[in-house]
C-alpha positions as a Python dict, from the first residue, in 0.01 Angstrom:
ca = {
    (1, 'M'): (0, 0, 0),
    (2, 'S'): (-130, 305, 146),
    (3, 'G'): (62, 632, 126),
    (4, 'F'): (179, 641, 472),
    (5, 'Q'): (289, 290, 459),
    (6, 'E'): (511, 351, 143),
    (7, 'I'): (661, 647, 288),
    (8, 'A'): (748, 447, 595),
    (9, 'Q'): (897, 171, 383),
    (10, 'Q'): (1099, 421, 177),
    (11, 'F'): (1206, 609, 485),
    (12, 'T'): (1326, 299, 676),
    (13, 'E'): (1531, 165, 390),
    (14, 'Y'): (1694, 505, 359),
    (15, 'Y'): (1757, 538, 708),
    (16, 'Y'): (1919, 206, 773),
    (17, 'T'): (2129, 231, 451),
    (18, 'T'): (2269, 561, 547),
    (19, 'F'): (2333, 482, 905),
    (20, 'D'): (2504, 142, 779),
    (21, 'N'): (2751, 335, 549),
    (22, 'N'): (2794, 685, 701),
    (23, 'R'): (2594, 797, 1006),
    (24, 'S'): (2688, 1144, 984),
    (25, 'N'): (2468, 1171, 646),
    (26, 'L'): (2161, 1123, 892),
    (27, 'A'): (2173, 1508, 983),
    (28, 'A'): (1937, 1584, 715),
    (29, 'L'): (1674, 1382, 850),
    (30, 'Y'): (1673, 1570, 1194),
    (31, 'R'): (1569, 1918, 1294),
    (32, 'D'): (1662, 2118, 1604),
    (33, 'Q'): (1345, 2026, 1771),
    (34, 'S'): (1406, 1648, 1686),
    (35, 'M'): (1483, 1425, 1991),
    (36, 'L'): (1660, 1097, 2025),
    (37, 'T'): (1651, 846, 2307),
    (38, 'F'): (1913, 598, 2257),
    (39, 'E'): (1918, 310, 2539),
    (40, 'S'): (1714, 562, 2765),
    (41, 'N'): (1977, 852, 2707),
    (42, 'A'): (1793, 1161, 2549),
    (43, 'V'): (1940, 1408, 2317),
    (44, 'Q'): (1788, 1686, 2135),
    (45, 'G'): (1873, 1857, 1808),
    (46, 'T'): (2051, 1790, 1490),
    (47, 'S'): (2403, 1823, 1623),
    (48, 'G'): (2352, 1633, 1943),
    (49, 'I'): (2177, 1358, 1769),
    (50, 'V'): (2465, 1314, 1501),
    (51, 'E'): (2721, 1333, 1758),
    (52, 'K'): (2557, 1068, 1941),
    (53, 'L'): (2517, 844, 1644),
    (54, 'V'): (2863, 888, 1508),
    (55, 'G'): (3034, 852, 1842),
    (56, 'L'): (2878, 503, 1898),
    (57, 'P'): (3167, 242, 1978),
    (58, 'F'): (3163, 39, 1664),
    (59, 'Q'): (3326, 72, 1330),
    (60, 'K'): (3079, -149, 1106),
    (61, 'I'): (2706, -215, 1145),
    (62, 'K'): (2454, -381, 943),
    (63, 'H'): (2078, -364, 1021),
    (64, 'Q'): (1842, -642, 921),
    (65, 'V'): (1487, -528, 959),
    (66, 'A'): (1233, -799, 1037),
    (67, 'T'): (904, -597, 1100),
    (68, 'L'): (784, -256, 1006),
    (69, 'D'): (470, -113, 1109),
    (70, 'A'): (322, 234, 1026),
    (71, 'Q'): (28, 440, 1124),
    (72, 'P'): (-75, 803, 1051),
    (73, 'S'): (-26, 995, 1357),
    (74, 'S'): (-157, 1327, 1325),
    (75, 'E'): (-402, 1532, 1119),
    (76, 'Q'): (-99, 1740, 986),
    (77, 'G'): (45, 1432, 819),
    (78, 'G'): (270, 1279, 1084),
    (79, 'I'): (371, 905, 1068),
    (80, 'L'): (441, 670, 1332),
    (81, 'V'): (712, 401, 1248),
    (82, 'M'): (796, 111, 1452),
    (83, 'V'): (1080, -119, 1347),
    (84, 'T'): (1213, -451, 1499),
    (85, 'G'): (1513, -635, 1365),
    (86, 'A'): (1865, -740, 1438),
    (87, 'L'): (2208, -584, 1385),
    (88, 'L'): (2547, -716, 1353),
    (89, 'V'): (2821, -497, 1484),
    (90, 'D'): (3188, -503, 1370),
    (91, 'E'): (3323, -861, 1349),
    (92, 'E'): (3029, -1009, 1607),
    (93, 'E'): (2861, -1320, 1445),
    (94, 'R'): (2570, -1333, 1667),
    (95, 'P'): (2313, -1059, 1601),
    (96, 'M'): (2162, -824, 1864),
    (97, 'N'): (1773, -761, 1848),
    (98, 'Y'): (1633, -428, 1848),
    (99, 'T'): (1321, -210, 1821),
    (100, 'Q'): (1334, 127, 1692),
    (101, 'V'): (1032, 398, 1674),
    (102, 'F'): (1014, 697, 1457),
    (103, 'Q'): (774, 992, 1461),
    (104, 'L'): (791, 1141, 1126),
    (105, 'Q'): (658, 1501, 1047),
    (106, 'P'): (600, 1663, 721),
    (107, 'D'): (856, 1943, 660),
    (108, 'G'): (659, 2166, 461),
    (109, 'H'): (839, 2078, 127),
    (110, 'G'): (698, 1769, 30),
    (111, 'S'): (926, 1554, 276),
    (112, 'Y'): (959, 1424, 624),
    (113, 'F'): (1173, 1488, 910),
    (114, 'V'): (1258, 1282, 1221),
    (115, 'F'): (1066, 1448, 1508),
    (116, 'N'): (1112, 1151, 1752),
    (117, 'D'): (1363, 861, 1750),
    (118, 'M'): (1358, 595, 2017),
    (119, 'F'): (1616, 300, 2013),
    (120, 'K'): (1634, -7, 2236),
    (121, 'L'): (1814, -329, 2220),
    (122, 'I'): (1615, -625, 2315),
    (123, 'Y'): (1815, -852, 2568),
    (124, 'G'): (1738, -1213, 2666),
}
């Protein structure tokens, strides 16, 4: 597995485990220049993004990743990650399909942060 693919895999596992258990802990993955577009609603900055994610109208959630594709996205070491999968919310028994795209950027300290995050439910 190439380096960017391994980083994408590790990031995705960490992101969804953290999201499913305690969304407020995702703050460390974002920066003030980060942007989230969630169902066509854009929010910029760590505090706004975390406020959006924590304020989503469900108590329990479980992401099930079906596919993960990654590509290097810049000469500076960025990584583009596209995920598809299903999620179960609260006591719902029928999963909802989703796609999510992350643009990861190196933080200058040997790690990465989420520069762009786009999430969309897939209906139909």
